[in-house]
Amino acid sequence: MRTINHWIAGKLSTRAIERSGDVYDPATGEVQAKVAFASPADVDAAVAAAKDALPGWRDASLAKRARVMFAFRELLERHKVEVAKLLTSEHGKVAADALGEVNRGLEVVEFACGIPQLLKGEFSENVSSDVDSYSIRQPVGVVAGITPFNFPAMVPMWMYPIAIACGNTFVLKPSERDPSAANFCAELLRDAGLPEGVFNVVHGDKVAVDRILHHPDIAAVSFVGSTPIAKYIYETGTQHGKRVQALGGAKNHMVVLPDADMELAADAAIGAAYGSAGERCMAISVLVTVGDAADRLIPMLRERIKKLAVGPGHDPKHEMGPLVTKAHLDRVRGLVDQGVAEGAELVEDGRDPKIPGAERGFFLRPCLFDNVTPEMVIYKEEIFGPVLSVVRVPTYDRALELVHANEYANGVAIFTNDGGAARKFQHEVRVGMVGVNVPIPVPMAYYSFGGWKASLFGDTHVHGKEGVHFYTRGKVITSRWPDPRFRGVDLGFPQNR
Ligand code: NAD
């Protein structure tokens, strides 16, 4: 069986593999490969390669760094269908969605191509007599990225293109559930002319992550994943002197006011709740319907759910694929059972999916709950599957209270035709990313992505200006080139002539 190994110093590792994990094809339920699990010594080897490569890469000209990014962008564009196929085979998402993921990652690479512009400093002439001040931003050193299963290509690309373009060297620890895209991109970076050791990949679990968090030569860690792990990464990484940004889980609400265009809202909710089988950190998992909105919306949702084509992601007629693993499928099904037991009304029950030819795949059809209340576990927990809960509230104020009472604050959306109500909402809602008649308001690469509260630990969001800030340190230089006419010792306080 194929083994997916670490990528260290520009090639696959030849070190002996002590532990490994199974990589499934979620559409068939079969194990398709083994992935090496890094030992602390494997992580040390990757960090050593990154450290060796640092002096040369940090001092490479901006022109050279930008050229490598442009070349990587071209290669990724040329090979994006192959990357998308890897995503479908290991994650399970349907082909169009997988290609969409690669395209969103490409946008960050394109942003990173502008690094000479992004790293421009400021200059003030004559802050004192013959004295100029200027600011520059320099790379932080060897940095690491630890990423989740749900976007195996895009989430790492939120990190490494910018980190590398800023002059850092990188160690990526992707999800052990869908590890192949990381290695494929490592090969493309090599082919783009990136010197060996600037980008390394170690696969594995907590053992690899813990070594990263404790490693004295790693200066900064970016993490994306679930909230308990994000909190652990932030606390452990910062205790060990690292700069850390750790993005966590979510429970995104979509508020539907009674004046909304209900057909538009129904289309949006279906895509946002069930796209990628609900395994998106920006998926809508709660519909907060105000007044009588639910009475009109729910029949429209049900009609659309019945038509959704669920099946293996490589078949272009399918709109929703399987969940990532059997363990995850069992957890999501268990939560649906619990919702029923708690008294929520399961108006669309996807627990018996019947997918001809894929009976052993990890499938669930879309589930829709009505009359969910905030005390129920299905409301409180991040389900991360194709399960949408409708919570009915009487007023806009109650909807806002509900959003604010939630521990997460990643994304939120409002659907309305009232511009004043939408403006009031975007102003007062305490959530990191807000959509107005847009269900999944993921910022473009040149803005920064991140939530508030339990959805982010740390101060900086990813990509955009904040990404550049995270991967660089500021320095201010004050310089005097004295005018030879004014020589001599002066013990007084410098005068501004
Ligand atoms: P996860 O937290 O289980 O895993 C994320 C990473 O942490 C993986 O690389 C994994 O190997 C590692 N990890 C897992 N357990 C660990 C442990 N005990 N100690 C150290 N490292 C550990 O997340 P996941 O299941 O891969 O991804 C889904 C989660 O990610 C969801 O909660 C989702 O909301 C979140 N997510 C958030 C964003 C965001 O932008 N906020 C984006 C994508 C996904």
Coordinates of C-alpha atoms and ligand atoms in Angstrom, one line a residue:
M1 CA 0.0 0.0 0.0
R2 CA 1.2 3.5 -0.8
T3 CA 2.8 5.4 2.0
I4 CA 2.7 9.2 2.2
N5 CA 6.0 10.4 3.7
H6 CA 7.4 13.7 5.1
W7 CA 8.9 16.3 2.7
I8 CA 12.1 17.6 4.2
A9 CA 14.8 19.7 2.5
G10 CA 13.3 19.4 -1.0
K11 CA 12.6 15.7 -1.1
L12 CA 10.7 12.8 0.5
S13 CA 12.1 11.7 3.8
T14 CA 14.1 8.5 3.8
R15 CA 14.1 8.1 7.6
A16 CA 12.6 4.9 9.0
I17 CA 8.8 5.2 9.7
E18 CA 8.0 4.3 13.3
R19 CA 4.2 5.0 13.3
S20 CA 1.6 5.6 10.6
G21 CA -2.1 6.2 10.1
D22 CA -4.8 5.2 7.7
V23 CA -6.0 7.5 4.9
Y24 CA -9.5 6.5 3.7
D25 CA -11.4 7.0 0.5
P26 CA -14.6 8.3 2.2
A27 CA -16.7 7.5 -0.8
T28 CA -15.9 3.8 -0.6
G29 CA -15.0 3.4 3.1
E30 CA -11.7 1.7 2.1
V31 CA -8.2 2.5 3.3
Q32 CA -6.3 3.8 0.3
A33 CA -2.9 4.8 1.8
K34 CA -0.8 5.0 4.9
V35 CA 0.6 8.3 6.2
A36 CA 3.8 8.5 8.2
F37 CA 3.4 9.9 11.7
A38 CA 6.3 12.1 12.5
S39 CA 8.4 11.3 15.6
P40 CA 10.0 14.2 17.5
A41 CA 13.2 13.4 15.6
D42 CA 11.4 13.8 12.2
V43 CA 10.1 17.2 13.3
D44 CA 13.7 18.1 14.4
A45 CA 15.0 17.1 10.9
A46 CA 12.4 19.4 9.2
V47 CA 13.1 22.3 11.5
A48 CA 16.8 21.9 11.0
A49 CA 16.3 22.0 7.2
A50 CA 14.2 25.1 7.6
K51 CA 16.8 26.7 9.9
D52 CA 19.6 25.9 7.4
A53 CA 17.7 27.4 4.6
L54 CA 16.8 30.6 6.5
P55 CA 19.9 32.8 6.0
G56 CA 19.9 32.4 2.2
W57 CA 16.1 32.8 1.8
R58 CA 15.8 35.7 4.3
D59 CA 18.4 37.6 2.3
A60 CA 17.1 36.6 -1.2
S61 CA 15.9 39.7 -3.0
L62 CA 12.3 40.7 -3.1
A63 CA 12.4 40.2 -6.9
K64 CA 13.6 36.6 -6.4
R65 CA 10.9 35.8 -3.8
A66 CA 8.2 37.3 -5.9
R67 CA 9.5 35.4 -9.0
V68 CA 9.2 32.1 -7.2
M69 CA 5.7 32.9 -6.1
F70 CA 4.7 33.8 -9.7
A71 CA 6.2 30.5 -10.9
F72 CA 4.3 28.6 -8.2
R73 CA 1.1 30.4 -9.1
E74 CA 1.5 29.3 -12.8
L75 CA 2.3 25.7 -11.8
L76 CA -0.7 25.5 -9.4
E77 CA -3.0 27.0 -12.1
R78 CA -1.8 24.3 -14.5
H79 CA -2.1 21.4 -12.0
K80 CA -5.2 22.6 -10.1
V81 CA -7.4 19.8 -11.4
E82 CA -4.9 17.2 -10.1
V83 CA -4.9 18.9 -6.7
A84 CA -8.7 19.0 -6.7
K85 CA -8.8 15.3 -7.5
L86 CA -6.6 14.5 -4.5
L87 CA -9.0 16.5 -2.3
T88 CA -12.0 14.6 -3.6
S89 CA -10.3 11.3 -3.1
E90 CA -9.2 11.9 0.5
H91 CA -11.6 14.5 1.9
G92 CA -14.6 13.4 -0.2
K93 CA -15.8 16.9 -1.3
V94 CA -17.4 17.0 -4.8
A95 CA -15.1 17.9 -7.8
A96 CA -16.5 21.4 -8.3
D97 CA -16.2 22.3 -4.6
A98 CA -12.6 20.9 -4.6
L99 CA -11.7 23.0 -7.5
G100 CA -13.3 26.0 -5.8
E101 CA -11.0 25.4 -2.8
V102 CA -7.9 25.3 -4.9
N103 CA -9.0 28.6 -6.6
R104 CA -9.4 30.3 -3.3
G105 CA -6.0 29.1 -2.3
L106 CA -4.6 30.5 -5.6
E107 CA -5.9 33.9 -4.7
V108 CA -3.7 34.0 -1.6
V109 CA -0.7 32.9 -3.8
E110 CA -1.6 35.8 -6.1
F111 CA -1.7 38.2 -3.1
A112 CA 1.7 36.9 -2.0
C113 CA 3.1 37.7 -5.5
G114 CA 2.8 41.3 -4.6
I115 CA 5.2 41.0 -1.7
P116 CA 7.5 43.9 -2.8
Q117 CA 4.6 46.2 -2.5
L118 CA 3.3 44.7 0.7
L119 CA 6.7 45.0 2.5
K120 CA 7.2 48.7 1.7
G121 CA 8.2 50.6 4.8
E122 CA 7.8 54.3 5.8
F123 CA 10.3 57.0 5.6
S124 CA 10.5 60.4 7.4
E125 CA 13.2 62.8 6.3
N126 CA 14.7 65.2 8.8
V127 CA 13.0 64.1 12.0
S128 CA 15.8 66.0 13.7
S129 CA 18.7 67.9 12.1
D130 CA 20.4 65.5 9.6
V131 CA 18.4 62.7 11.1
D132 CA 16.0 60.4 9.1
S133 CA 13.7 57.7 10.4
Y134 CA 12.4 54.7 8.5
S135 CA 10.6 51.5 9.3
I136 CA 11.0 48.1 7.8
R137 CA 9.5 44.7 8.3
Q138 CA 11.7 41.6 8.5
P139 CA 10.9 37.9 8.6
V140 CA 10.4 36.2 12.0
G141 CA 12.4 33.1 11.1
V142 CA 11.3 29.4 11.0
V143 CA 7.5 29.3 11.2
A144 CA 5.1 26.4 11.4
G145 CA 1.5 25.8 10.2
I146 CA -0.8 23.2 11.7
T147 CA -4.0 22.7 9.6
P148 CA -7.4 20.9 9.7
F149 CA -8.9 18.3 7.4
N150 CA -11.6 20.3 5.9
F151 CA -9.6 22.5 3.5
P152 CA -6.4 20.5 2.9
A153 CA -5.1 22.8 0.1
M154 CA -6.6 26.2 0.9
V155 CA -6.0 26.5 4.6
P156 CA -2.2 25.8 4.3
M157 CA -2.2 28.4 1.5
W158 CA -3.6 31.0 3.9
M159 CA -0.3 30.6 5.6
Y160 CA 2.8 29.4 3.6
P161 CA 2.7 31.6 0.5
I162 CA 2.7 34.8 2.6
A163 CA 5.1 33.4 5.2
I164 CA 7.6 32.4 2.5
A165 CA 7.2 35.5 0.4
C166 CA 8.0 37.5 3.6
G167 CA 11.3 35.7 3.8
N168 CA 10.6 33.0 6.4
T169 CA 11.1 29.3 6.1
F170 CA 8.2 27.0 6.8
V171 CA 7.2 23.6 8.4
L172 CA 3.7 22.5 7.6
K173 CA 1.8 19.8 9.6
P174 CA -1.3 19.1 7.6
S175 CA -4.2 17.0 8.8
E176 CA -3.4 13.3 8.9
R177 CA -6.8 12.5 7.4
D178 CA -6.1 14.1 3.9
P179 CA -2.3 14.6 3.7
S180 CA -1.6 14.3 -0.1
A181 CA -2.3 17.8 -1.3
A182 CA 0.5 19.2 1.0
N183 CA 3.1 16.9 -0.6
F184 CA 1.8 17.7 -4.1
C185 CA 2.2 21.5 -3.4
A186 CA 5.7 20.9 -2.0
E187 CA 6.7 19.4 -5.3
L188 CA 5.2 22.4 -7.2
L189 CA 7.1 24.8 -4.9
R190 CA 10.4 22.9 -5.7
D191 CA 9.6 23.1 -9.4
A192 CA 8.9 26.8 -9.0
G193 CA 12.5 27.2 -7.9
L194 CA 12.1 27.4 -4.1
P195 CA 15.4 26.5 -2.5
E196 CA 15.4 23.2 -0.6
G197 CA 14.5 23.5 3.1
V198 CA 12.4 26.7 2.7
F199 CA 9.2 24.6 2.7
N200 CA 8.9 21.3 4.6
V201 CA 6.0 19.0 5.4
V202 CA 5.8 16.7 8.4
H203 CA 2.7 14.5 8.7
G204 CA 1.3 13.1 11.9
D205 CA -0.6 13.7 15.1
K206 CA -0.2 15.2 18.6
V207 CA 3.4 13.9 18.8
A208 CA 4.4 16.1 15.8
V209 CA 2.3 19.0 17.0
D210 CA 3.8 18.9 20.5
R211 CA 7.3 18.9 19.2
I212 CA 6.5 21.9 17.0
L213 CA 5.1 23.8 20.1
H214 CA 8.2 23.0 22.2
H215 CA 10.9 23.4 19.5
P216 CA 13.2 26.3 20.4
D217 CA 14.0 27.1 16.8
I218 CA 10.4 27.8 15.7
A219 CA 9.5 31.5 16.1
A220 CA 5.8 31.5 15.2
V221 CA 2.9 29.0 14.8
S222 CA -0.3 29.4 12.7
F223 CA -3.1 27.0 13.6
V224 CA -6.5 26.3 12.1
G225 CA -8.8 23.7 13.6
S226 CA -11.2 23.0 16.4
T227 CA -11.5 25.3 19.4
P228 CA -10.2 23.0 22.2
I229 CA -7.0 22.3 20.2
A230 CA -6.7 26.0 19.1
K231 CA -6.8 27.0 22.8
Y232 CA -4.2 24.4 23.6
I233 CA -1.9 25.5 20.7
Y234 CA -2.2 29.1 21.7
E235 CA -1.5 28.5 25.4
T236 CA 1.4 26.1 24.9
G237 CA 3.0 28.0 22.0
T238 CA 2.9 31.3 23.7
Q239 CA 4.3 29.7 27.0
H240 CA 7.2 28.6 24.9
G241 CA 7.9 32.1 23.6
K242 CA 6.2 31.8 20.2
R243 CA 4.0 34.2 18.3
V244 CA 0.7 32.3 17.8
Q245 CA -2.4 32.8 15.8
A246 CA -4.9 29.9 16.4
L247 CA -8.2 29.9 14.6
G248 CA -10.9 27.7 16.1
G249 CA -14.4 26.3 15.5
A250 CA -17.6 28.0 14.7
K251 CA -21.4 27.9 14.9
N252 CA -22.5 30.3 12.2
H253 CA -26.0 31.9 12.4
M254 CA -27.9 33.2 9.4
V255 CA -30.6 35.6 10.5
V256 CA -33.6 35.8 8.2
L257 CA -35.9 38.8 8.7
P258 CA -39.6 38.5 7.5
D259 CA -39.0 41.0 4.7
A260 CA -36.2 38.9 3.1
D261 CA -36.4 37.5 -0.4
M262 CA -37.2 34.0 0.8
E263 CA -36.3 32.2 -2.5
L264 CA -32.9 33.9 -2.3
A265 CA -32.6 33.0 1.4
A266 CA -33.5 29.4 0.8
D267 CA -31.0 29.0 -2.0
A268 CA -28.3 30.6 0.1
A269 CA -29.1 28.5 3.2
I270 CA -28.9 25.2 1.3
G271 CA -25.5 26.0 -0.3
A272 CA -24.1 27.3 3.0
A273 CA -25.4 24.5 5.2
Y274 CA -24.9 21.5 3.0
G275 CA -22.0 22.5 0.7
S276 CA -19.0 20.3 1.4
A277 CA -21.3 18.2 3.6
G278 CA -21.4 21.0 6.2
E279 CA -17.6 20.5 6.9
R280 CA -16.8 24.2 6.5
C281 CA -15.8 26.5 9.3
M282 CA -18.0 29.1 7.6
A283 CA -20.9 26.8 7.0
I284 CA -24.3 28.0 8.2
S285 CA -25.5 25.6 10.9
V286 CA -28.3 27.8 12.5
L287 CA -31.1 29.6 10.7
V288 CA -32.5 32.2 13.0
T289 CA -35.9 33.0 11.6
V290 CA -37.7 36.2 12.8
G291 CA -41.5 36.4 13.0
D292 CA -43.2 34.2 10.4
A293 CA -40.1 33.8 8.2
A294 CA -39.8 30.1 9.1
D295 CA -43.3 29.2 7.9
R296 CA -42.4 30.4 4.4
L297 CA -38.8 29.3 4.4
I298 CA -39.0 25.7 5.6
P299 CA -41.2 24.4 2.7
M300 CA -38.7 25.9 0.3
L301 CA -35.8 24.3 2.1
R302 CA -37.4 20.9 2.1
E303 CA -38.2 21.1 -1.6
R304 CA -34.5 21.9 -2.3
I305 CA -33.2 19.2 0.1
K306 CA -35.2 16.5 -1.6
K307 CA -33.5 17.4 -5.0
L308 CA -29.9 17.4 -3.7
A309 CA -27.8 14.8 -5.4
V310 CA -25.6 13.0 -2.8
G311 CA -22.9 10.5 -3.8
P312 CA -19.2 10.0 -4.6
G313 CA -17.5 13.4 -5.2
H314 CA -15.7 12.4 -8.5
D315 CA -19.1 12.1 -10.3
P316 CA -19.9 15.6 -11.6
K317 CA -23.7 15.0 -11.1
H318 CA -23.3 14.9 -7.3
E319 CA -23.6 18.1 -5.3
M320 CA -22.7 16.7 -1.8
G321 CA -20.2 14.0 -1.0
P322 CA -19.5 11.8 2.1
L323 CA -18.2 12.9 5.5
V324 CA -14.5 12.5 6.0
T325 CA -14.3 9.4 8.2
K326 CA -16.5 6.8 9.8
A327 CA -15.8 8.2 13.2
H328 CA -17.0 11.6 12.1
L329 CA -20.0 10.2 10.4
D330 CA -20.9 8.3 13.7
R331 CA -20.5 11.5 15.7
V332 CA -22.7 13.5 13.4
R333 CA -25.4 10.8 13.3
G334 CA -25.2 10.6 17.1
L335 CA -25.9 14.3 17.4
V336 CA -28.9 14.0 15.0
D337 CA -30.3 11.2 17.2
Q338 CA -29.7 13.4 20.2
G339 CA -31.6 16.3 18.6
V340 CA -34.6 14.0 18.1
A341 CA -34.4 12.7 21.7
E342 CA -34.2 16.3 23.0
G343 CA -37.5 17.2 21.2
A344 CA -36.3 19.1 18.1
E345 CA -38.5 18.4 15.0
L346 CA -36.5 16.5 12.3
V347 CA -38.3 17.6 9.2
E348 CA -35.8 16.2 6.8
D349 CA -34.1 13.0 8.0
G350 CA -30.9 12.1 6.1
R351 CA -29.8 9.2 8.4
D352 CA -30.6 6.5 5.9
P353 CA -28.9 7.7 2.8
K354 CA -29.1 4.8 0.3
I355 CA -26.4 5.6 -2.2
P356 CA -26.4 2.8 -4.8
G357 CA -22.9 1.4 -5.3
A358 CA -21.4 3.3 -2.3
E359 CA -23.1 1.6 0.6
R360 CA -19.9 1.5 2.6
G361 CA -19.1 5.1 2.1
F362 CA -19.4 7.7 4.9
F363 CA -22.6 9.2 3.6
L364 CA -25.4 11.1 5.3
R365 CA -28.1 13.0 3.4
P366 CA -29.0 16.6 4.5
C367 CA -30.8 16.8 7.9
L368 CA -33.1 19.7 8.8
F369 CA -34.4 20.4 12.3
D370 CA -37.2 22.8 13.1
N371 CA -38.1 24.3 16.5
V372 CA -34.6 24.0 17.9
T373 CA -34.0 25.8 21.2
P374 CA -30.8 27.2 22.6
E375 CA -30.5 24.7 25.4
M376 CA -30.3 21.7 23.0
V377 CA -27.0 20.1 22.4
I378 CA -27.5 20.3 18.6
Y379 CA -27.7 24.1 19.0
K380 CA -24.7 24.4 21.3
E381 CA -22.2 22.0 19.7
E382 CA -20.4 22.5 16.4
I383 CA -21.7 19.5 14.4
F384 CA -19.6 20.0 11.3
G385 CA -21.9 17.9 9.2
P386 CA -24.9 18.4 6.9
V387 CA -27.3 19.4 9.7
L388 CA -29.2 22.7 9.8
S389 CA -31.1 23.8 12.8
V390 CA -34.0 26.4 12.6
V391 CA -34.5 28.5 15.7
R392 CA -37.6 30.6 15.6
V393 CA -37.5 34.0 17.4
P394 CA -40.1 36.8 17.6
T395 CA -37.9 39.8 17.0
Y396 CA -34.7 41.1 15.5
D397 CA -33.4 42.0 19.0
R398 CA -33.9 38.4 20.1
A399 CA -32.0 37.2 17.1
L400 CA -29.1 39.4 17.9
E401 CA -29.1 38.3 21.5
L402 CA -28.9 34.7 20.4
V403 CA -25.9 35.4 18.1
H404 CA -24.2 37.2 21.0
A405 CA -24.9 34.5 23.6
N406 CA -23.0 31.9 21.4
E407 CA -19.5 31.1 22.5
Y408 CA -18.2 31.3 18.8
A409 CA -18.1 34.3 16.6
N410 CA -16.6 33.3 13.3
G411 CA -19.2 34.2 10.6
V412 CA -22.7 35.5 10.6
A413 CA -25.2 36.6 7.9
I414 CA -28.4 38.6 7.7
F415 CA -31.0 38.2 4.9
T416 CA -33.3 41.2 4.5
N417 CA -34.4 43.8 2.0
D418 CA -34.2 46.5 4.6
G419 CA -30.9 48.4 4.1
G420 CA -31.3 50.2 7.5
A421 CA -31.8 46.9 9.3
A422 CA -28.8 45.4 7.5
R423 CA -26.6 48.4 8.4
K424 CA -27.7 48.3 12.0
F425 CA -26.8 44.6 12.2
Q426 CA -23.4 44.8 10.6
H427 CA -22.6 47.7 12.9
E428 CA -23.7 46.1 16.2
V429 CA -23.1 42.3 15.7
R430 CA -20.0 41.0 17.6
V431 CA -18.7 38.5 15.0
G432 CA -15.5 38.6 12.9
M433 CA -17.0 38.2 9.4
V434 CA -20.4 39.4 8.5
G435 CA -22.5 38.8 5.3
V436 CA -25.4 40.9 4.1
N437 CA -27.5 38.7 1.8
V438 CA -24.3 36.7 1.5
P439 CA -24.3 33.4 3.5
I440 CA -20.6 32.6 3.6
P441 CA -18.8 35.9 3.9
V442 CA -15.2 34.7 3.4
P443 CA -13.0 37.7 2.8
M444 CA -10.8 37.9 -0.3
A445 CA -7.1 37.2 0.1
Y446 CA -6.3 40.9 0.3
Y447 CA -8.6 41.3 3.4
S448 CA -7.9 39.2 6.5
F449 CA -9.9 36.1 7.6
G450 CA -10.7 35.4 11.3
G451 CA -13.4 35.3 13.9
W452 CA -13.8 36.6 17.4
K453 CA -14.3 35.0 20.8
A454 CA -13.7 31.2 20.9
S455 CA -13.2 31.2 17.1
L456 CA -9.7 32.9 17.4
F457 CA -6.9 32.8 19.9
G458 CA -4.3 35.5 19.3
D459 CA -4.4 39.0 17.9
T460 CA -3.9 38.6 14.1
H461 CA -6.2 37.2 11.5
V462 CA -4.8 35.2 8.6
H463 CA -3.8 36.6 5.1
G464 CA -4.2 40.1 3.9
K465 CA -2.4 42.8 5.8
E466 CA -2.7 41.0 9.1
G467 CA -1.0 37.9 7.6
V468 CA 2.0 40.0 6.4
H469 CA 2.1 41.5 9.9
F470 CA 2.0 38.1 11.6
Y471 CA 5.0 36.8 9.6
T472 CA 7.2 39.9 10.0
R473 CA 8.6 42.0 12.8
G474 CA 8.8 45.7 12.7
K475 CA 12.1 47.6 13.0
V476 CA 12.6 51.4 13.0
I477 CA 15.9 52.9 12.1
T478 CA 17.0 56.3 13.0
S479 CA 20.1 57.5 11.1
R480 CA 22.2 60.5 11.0
W481 CA 24.7 61.4 8.3
P482 CA 26.1 64.6 9.7
D483 CA 26.7 67.6 7.6
P484 CA 30.5 68.1 7.8
R485 CA 30.0 71.8 8.5
F486 CA 28.7 71.0 12.0
R487 CA 31.4 69.0 13.7
G488 CA 32.4 69.0 17.4
V489 CA 31.3 67.5 20.7
D490 CA 28.0 68.6 22.2
L491 CA 26.9 67.1 25.5
G492 CA 23.5 68.8 25.4
F493 CA 20.2 67.3 24.5
P494 CA 20.0 67.1 20.6
Q495 CA 18.4 70.2 19.3
N496 CA 16.0 70.3 16.4
R497 CA 17.7 73.1 14.4
Ligands
NAD1 P1 -8.7 19.4 14.8 O1 -8.6 20.5 15.8 O2 -9.1 18.0 15.2 O3 -7.3 19.2 14.0 C1 -6.6 20.3 13.5 C2 -5.1 20.0 13.5 O4 -4.7 19.8 14.9 C3 -4.7 18.7 12.8 O5 -3.5 19.0 12.1 C4 -4.6 17.7 13.8 O6 -3.6 16.7 13.5 C5 -4.1 18.5 15.1 N1 -4.5 17.9 16.3 C6 -5.7 17.2 16.5 N2 -5.8 16.8 17.8 C7 -4.7 17.3 18.4 C8 -4.2 17.3 19.8 N3 -4.9 16.7 20.7 N4 -3.1 17.9 20.1 C9 -2.3 18.5 19.1 N5 -2.7 18.6 17.8 C10 -3.9 18.0 17.5 O7 -9.7 19.9 13.6 P2 -10.2 19.1 12.3 O8 -11.2 18.1 12.8 O9 -9.1 18.7 11.5 O10 -10.9 20.3 11.6 C11 -12.2 20.7 11.8 C12 -12.2 21.9 12.8 O11 -11.5 23.0 12.3 C13 -13.6 22.5 13.0 O12 -13.8 22.8 14.4 C14 -13.6 23.8 12.2 O13 -14.5 24.8 12.6 C15 -12.2 24.2 12.3 N6 -11.8 25.1 11.3 C16 -11.8 26.4 11.6 C17 -11.4 27.3 10.6 C18 -11.4 28.8 10.9 O14 -11.0 29.5 10.0 N7 -11.7 29.3 12.1 C19 -11.2 26.9 9.3 C20 -11.3 25.5 9.0 C21 -11.6 24.6 10.0

